[in-house]
Amino acid sequence: MAAPAKPLAVTLGEPAGIGPDITIAAWLRRRELDLPAFYLRGDEGLIAGRAKALGADIEIASVSPGETETAFADALPVVATGKHATAEPGKPDASSAPAALASIREAVADVRAGQASALVTNPIAKSVLYRAGFRHPGHTEFLAELAEADGRVPQPVMMLWSPRLAVVPVTIHVSLRDALTLLTSDLIVSTVRIVATELRSRFGIAQPRIAVSGLNPHAGEDGSLGHEEQTVIAPALKVLRNDGIDARGPLPADTMFHEAARSLYDCAVCMYHDQALIPIKTVAFDDAVNVTLGLPFIRTSPDHGTAFDIAGTGKANPASLIAALKLASRMAAANS
């Protein structure tokens, strides 16, 4: 598939984490892996310091988004945000939170203005941001607010994608107790509709097959282990099937993820966070990609955290970021 016309915008992530490390590592492998052109929205000084700590001999080019293509072959392009990050590797500092948030805001603005084809976000540390006044449950919900248009905030849907498995949790960054309260037929319907639409438009799957899990052990055992399958999930599936969506279930979550079962569907929609994320992080820990559906722009992200314990050591694996860059490029090309 052809590369998109515009570069990818990559965010800084948590300055004390491995975001800078894996961005540098990905750029160093740009030719070997034929990576799409990208620029980092962030602090040039921080990146230069991290490269030195890693012993990475790289050039850094301070550019505008439009200059990325020219610079990318010989230097890591950085588009400044004007917010400086002082946190050292592995030592999170709330004073650097404004730099992380500015990177996200300005990269989103670049994509929405057509200066970048897609957004690729490095991992953030929510605990650090909370201490600086951040009020969102996570990255996904913050991006939804940044995507607000005409007073309407879109419903963000978090997909974890790999070549072997794609999963979506209906409820996302909430406690399990709250997830049970939030789970409704309407939420299941709206989530699966978004999944089906974007599997067609951005992944090129003409007739998506969507497996929908139950909530309770063994999908409730006909009501003996819980009634939500009958009262919440089954009514949602009826609506979806009437829409012409191939939605199958409710299926027992403990038998949905072995190899033979995975071959029968394109995406598994699960009822809560860990029900979806434990399987994919077991099957594809190094190369799974976090994709936010339901937004007016493409967003991908590595499927891992900030890894403070190895930041600045050279031990961080860039595989998930590389997969996120490739998937963002593929989705952008399909959407152009």
mmCIF file of C-alpha atoms in Angstrom, residues 62-198:
data_model
loop_
_atom_site.group_PDB
_atom_site.id
_atom_site.type_symbol
_atom_site.label_atom_id
_atom_site.label_comp_id
_atom_site.label_asym_id
_atom_site.label_seq_id
_atom_site.Cartn_x
_atom_site.Cartn_y
_atom_site.Cartn_z
ATOM 1 C CA SER A 62 14.153 21.448 14.066
ATOM 2 C CA VAL A 63 11.433 21.623 11.418
ATOM 3 C CA SER A 64 7.868 22.539 10.611
ATOM 4 C CA PRO A 65 5.526 19.629 9.750
ATOM 5 C CA GLY A 66 5.852 20.465 6.049
ATOM 6 C CA GLU A 67 9.644 20.102 6.175
ATOM 7 C CA THR A 68 9.564 16.573 7.592
ATOM 8 C CA GLU A 69 9.836 14.667 4.317
ATOM 9 C CA THR A 70 13.012 16.512 3.315
ATOM 10 C CA ALA A 71 14.671 16.156 6.723
ATOM 11 C CA PHE A 72 13.648 12.586 7.567
ATOM 12 C CA ALA A 73 16.304 10.743 5.582
ATOM 13 C CA ASP A 74 19.224 12.358 7.405
ATOM 14 C CA ALA A 75 17.872 13.661 10.714
ATOM 15 C CA LEU A 76 15.153 12.980 13.266
ATOM 16 C CA PRO A 77 12.631 15.789 12.639
ATOM 17 C CA VAL A 78 11.374 17.576 15.770
ATOM 18 C CA VAL A 79 8.584 20.155 15.722
ATOM 19 C CA ALA A 80 8.868 22.267 18.854
ATOM 20 C CA THR A 81 5.933 22.843 21.194
ATOM 21 C CA GLY A 82 7.506 25.645 23.217
ATOM 22 C CA LYS A 83 7.186 23.598 26.431
ATOM 23 C CA HIS A 84 10.436 22.282 27.849
ATOM 24 C CA ALA A 85 10.737 18.978 29.702
ATOM 25 C CA THR A 86 13.324 18.632 32.457
ATOM 26 C CA ALA A 87 12.535 15.142 33.760
ATOM 27 C CA GLU A 88 15.447 12.732 33.755
ATOM 28 C CA PRO A 89 15.097 9.150 32.499
ATOM 29 C CA GLY A 90 13.236 7.039 35.035
ATOM 30 C CA LYS A 91 12.558 10.018 37.302
ATOM 31 C CA PRO A 92 9.069 11.369 36.542
ATOM 32 C CA ASP A 93 8.610 15.014 37.395
ATOM 33 C CA ALA A 94 5.174 16.662 37.407
ATOM 34 C CA SER A 95 6.768 19.905 36.188
ATOM 35 C CA SER A 96 7.257 18.183 32.812
ATOM 36 C CA ALA A 97 3.552 17.334 32.483
ATOM 37 C CA PRO A 98 2.809 20.523 30.487
ATOM 38 C CA ALA A 99 5.325 19.400 27.854
ATOM 39 C CA ALA A 100 3.628 15.996 27.506
ATOM 40 C CA LEU A 101 0.167 17.555 27.228
ATOM 41 C CA ALA A 102 1.294 20.264 24.801
ATOM 42 C CA SER A 103 2.758 17.596 22.550
ATOM 43 C CA ILE A 104 -0.587 15.775 22.401
ATOM 44 C CA ARG A 105 -2.649 18.935 21.858
ATOM 45 C CA GLU A 106 -0.407 20.305 19.124
ATOM 46 C CA ALA A 107 0.008 16.978 17.331
ATOM 47 C CA VAL A 108 -3.786 16.577 17.263
ATOM 48 C CA ALA A 109 -4.069 20.119 15.905
ATOM 49 C CA ASP A 110 -1.547 19.236 13.180
ATOM 50 C CA VAL A 111 -3.578 16.207 12.087
ATOM 51 C CA ARG A 112 -6.870 18.072 12.160
ATOM 52 C CA ALA A 113 -5.323 20.903 10.104
ATOM 53 C CA GLY A 114 -4.101 18.424 7.480
ATOM 54 C CA GLN A 115 -0.400 18.934 8.234
ATOM 55 C CA ALA A 116 -0.014 15.306 9.337
ATOM 56 C CA SER A 117 -1.804 12.205 8.100
ATOM 57 C CA ALA A 118 -2.205 10.473 11.460
ATOM 58 C CA LEU A 119 -1.339 10.680 15.138
ATOM 59 C CA VAL A 120 1.002 8.202 16.870
ATOM 60 C CA THR A 121 1.194 8.687 20.628
ATOM 61 C CA ASN A 122 3.975 7.597 22.945
ATOM 62 C CA PRO A 123 3.023 6.281 26.406
ATOM 63 C CA ILE A 124 2.020 8.731 29.119
ATOM 64 C CA ALA A 125 2.089 8.300 32.905
ATOM 65 C CA LYS A 126 -1.410 9.144 34.068
ATOM 66 C CA SER A 127 -0.350 9.274 37.727
ATOM 67 C CA VAL A 128 2.146 12.036 36.893
ATOM 68 C CA LEU A 129 -0.423 13.965 34.875
ATOM 69 C CA TYR A 130 -3.033 13.628 37.631
ATOM 70 C CA ARG A 131 -0.675 15.384 40.031
ATOM 71 C CA ALA A 132 -0.498 18.225 37.512
ATOM 72 C CA GLY A 133 -4.291 18.533 37.305
ATOM 73 C CA PHE A 134 -5.090 16.161 34.424
ATOM 74 C CA ARG A 135 -8.737 15.117 34.816
ATOM 75 C CA HIS A 136 -9.230 12.430 32.177
ATOM 76 C CA PRO A 137 -9.259 8.670 32.862
ATOM 77 C CA GLY A 138 -6.692 8.155 30.111
ATOM 78 C CA HIS A 139 -5.232 9.079 26.734
ATOM 79 C CA THR A 140 -8.291 7.839 24.850
ATOM 80 C CA GLU A 141 -10.750 10.084 26.661
ATOM 81 C CA PHE A 142 -8.447 13.132 26.366
ATOM 82 C CA LEU A 143 -8.212 12.641 22.606
ATOM 83 C CA ALA A 144 -11.999 12.442 22.373
ATOM 84 C CA GLU A 145 -12.274 15.834 24.049
ATOM 85 C CA LEU A 146 -9.668 17.294 21.688
ATOM 86 C CA ALA A 147 -11.775 15.942 18.806
ATOM 87 C CA GLU A 148 -14.877 17.846 19.939
ATOM 88 C CA ALA A 149 -16.708 19.535 17.086
ATOM 89 C CA ASP A 150 -19.813 21.697 17.271
ATOM 90 C CA GLY A 151 -20.188 20.920 20.952
ATOM 91 C CA ARG A 152 -20.199 17.155 20.375
ATOM 92 C CA VAL A 153 -17.537 14.871 21.860
ATOM 93 C CA PRO A 154 -17.244 11.646 19.846
ATOM 94 C CA GLN A 155 -17.392 8.224 21.481
ATOM 95 C CA PRO A 156 -13.831 6.901 21.581
ATOM 96 C CA VAL A 157 -13.437 3.161 21.108
ATOM 97 C CA MET A 158 -10.156 1.559 22.149
ATOM 98 C CA MET A 159 -8.949 -1.247 19.898
ATOM 99 C CA LEU A 160 -5.814 -3.299 20.508
ATOM 100 C CA TRP A 161 -4.692 -4.678 17.155
ATOM 101 C CA SER A 162 -2.081 -7.175 16.018
ATOM 102 C CA PRO A 163 -1.846 -9.442 12.971
ATOM 103 C CA ARG A 164 -2.992 -12.329 15.190
ATOM 104 C CA LEU A 165 -5.779 -10.726 17.212
ATOM 105 C CA ALA A 166 -7.794 -7.514 17.500
ATOM 106 C CA VAL A 167 -9.836 -6.736 20.605
ATOM 107 C CA VAL A 168 -12.112 -3.940 21.821
ATOM 108 C CA PRO A 169 -13.337 -3.413 25.402
ATOM 109 C CA VAL A 170 -16.818 -1.862 25.642
ATOM 110 C CA THR A 171 -15.988 -0.198 28.969
ATOM 111 C CA ILE A 172 -12.463 1.162 29.181
ATOM 112 C CA HIS A 173 -10.574 2.905 31.982
ATOM 113 C CA VAL A 174 -12.945 2.389 34.889
ATOM 114 C CA SER A 175 -13.008 0.064 37.874
ATOM 115 C CA LEU A 176 -14.636 -3.317 37.402
ATOM 116 C CA ARG A 177 -17.437 -2.279 39.759
ATOM 117 C CA ASP A 178 -18.123 0.821 37.653
ATOM 118 C CA ALA A 179 -17.868 -1.179 34.428
ATOM 119 C CA LEU A 180 -20.798 -3.329 35.520
ATOM 120 C CA THR A 181 -22.852 -0.196 36.124
ATOM 121 C CA LEU A 182 -21.887 1.434 32.819
ATOM 122 C CA LEU A 183 -22.483 -1.633 30.648
ATOM 123 C CA THR A 184 -25.730 -1.192 28.686
ATOM 124 C CA SER A 185 -27.246 -2.525 25.493
ATOM 125 C CA ASP A 186 -26.968 0.938 23.946
ATOM 126 C CA LEU A 187 -23.241 1.162 24.730
ATOM 127 C CA ILE A 188 -22.609 -2.259 23.217
ATOM 128 C CA VAL A 189 -24.556 -1.306 20.082
ATOM 129 C CA SER A 190 -22.767 2.021 19.576
ATOM 130 C CA THR A 191 -19.353 0.431 20.198
ATOM 131 C CA VAL A 192 -19.849 -2.440 17.746
ATOM 132 C CA ARG A 193 -21.264 -0.091 15.098
ATOM 133 C CA ILE A 194 -18.085 2.016 15.286
ATOM 134 C CA VAL A 195 -15.916 -1.109 15.137
ATOM 135 C CA ALA A 196 -17.767 -2.454 12.095
ATOM 136 C CA THR A 197 -17.647 0.886 10.280
ATOM 137 C CA GLU A 198 -13.924 1.394 10.792
#
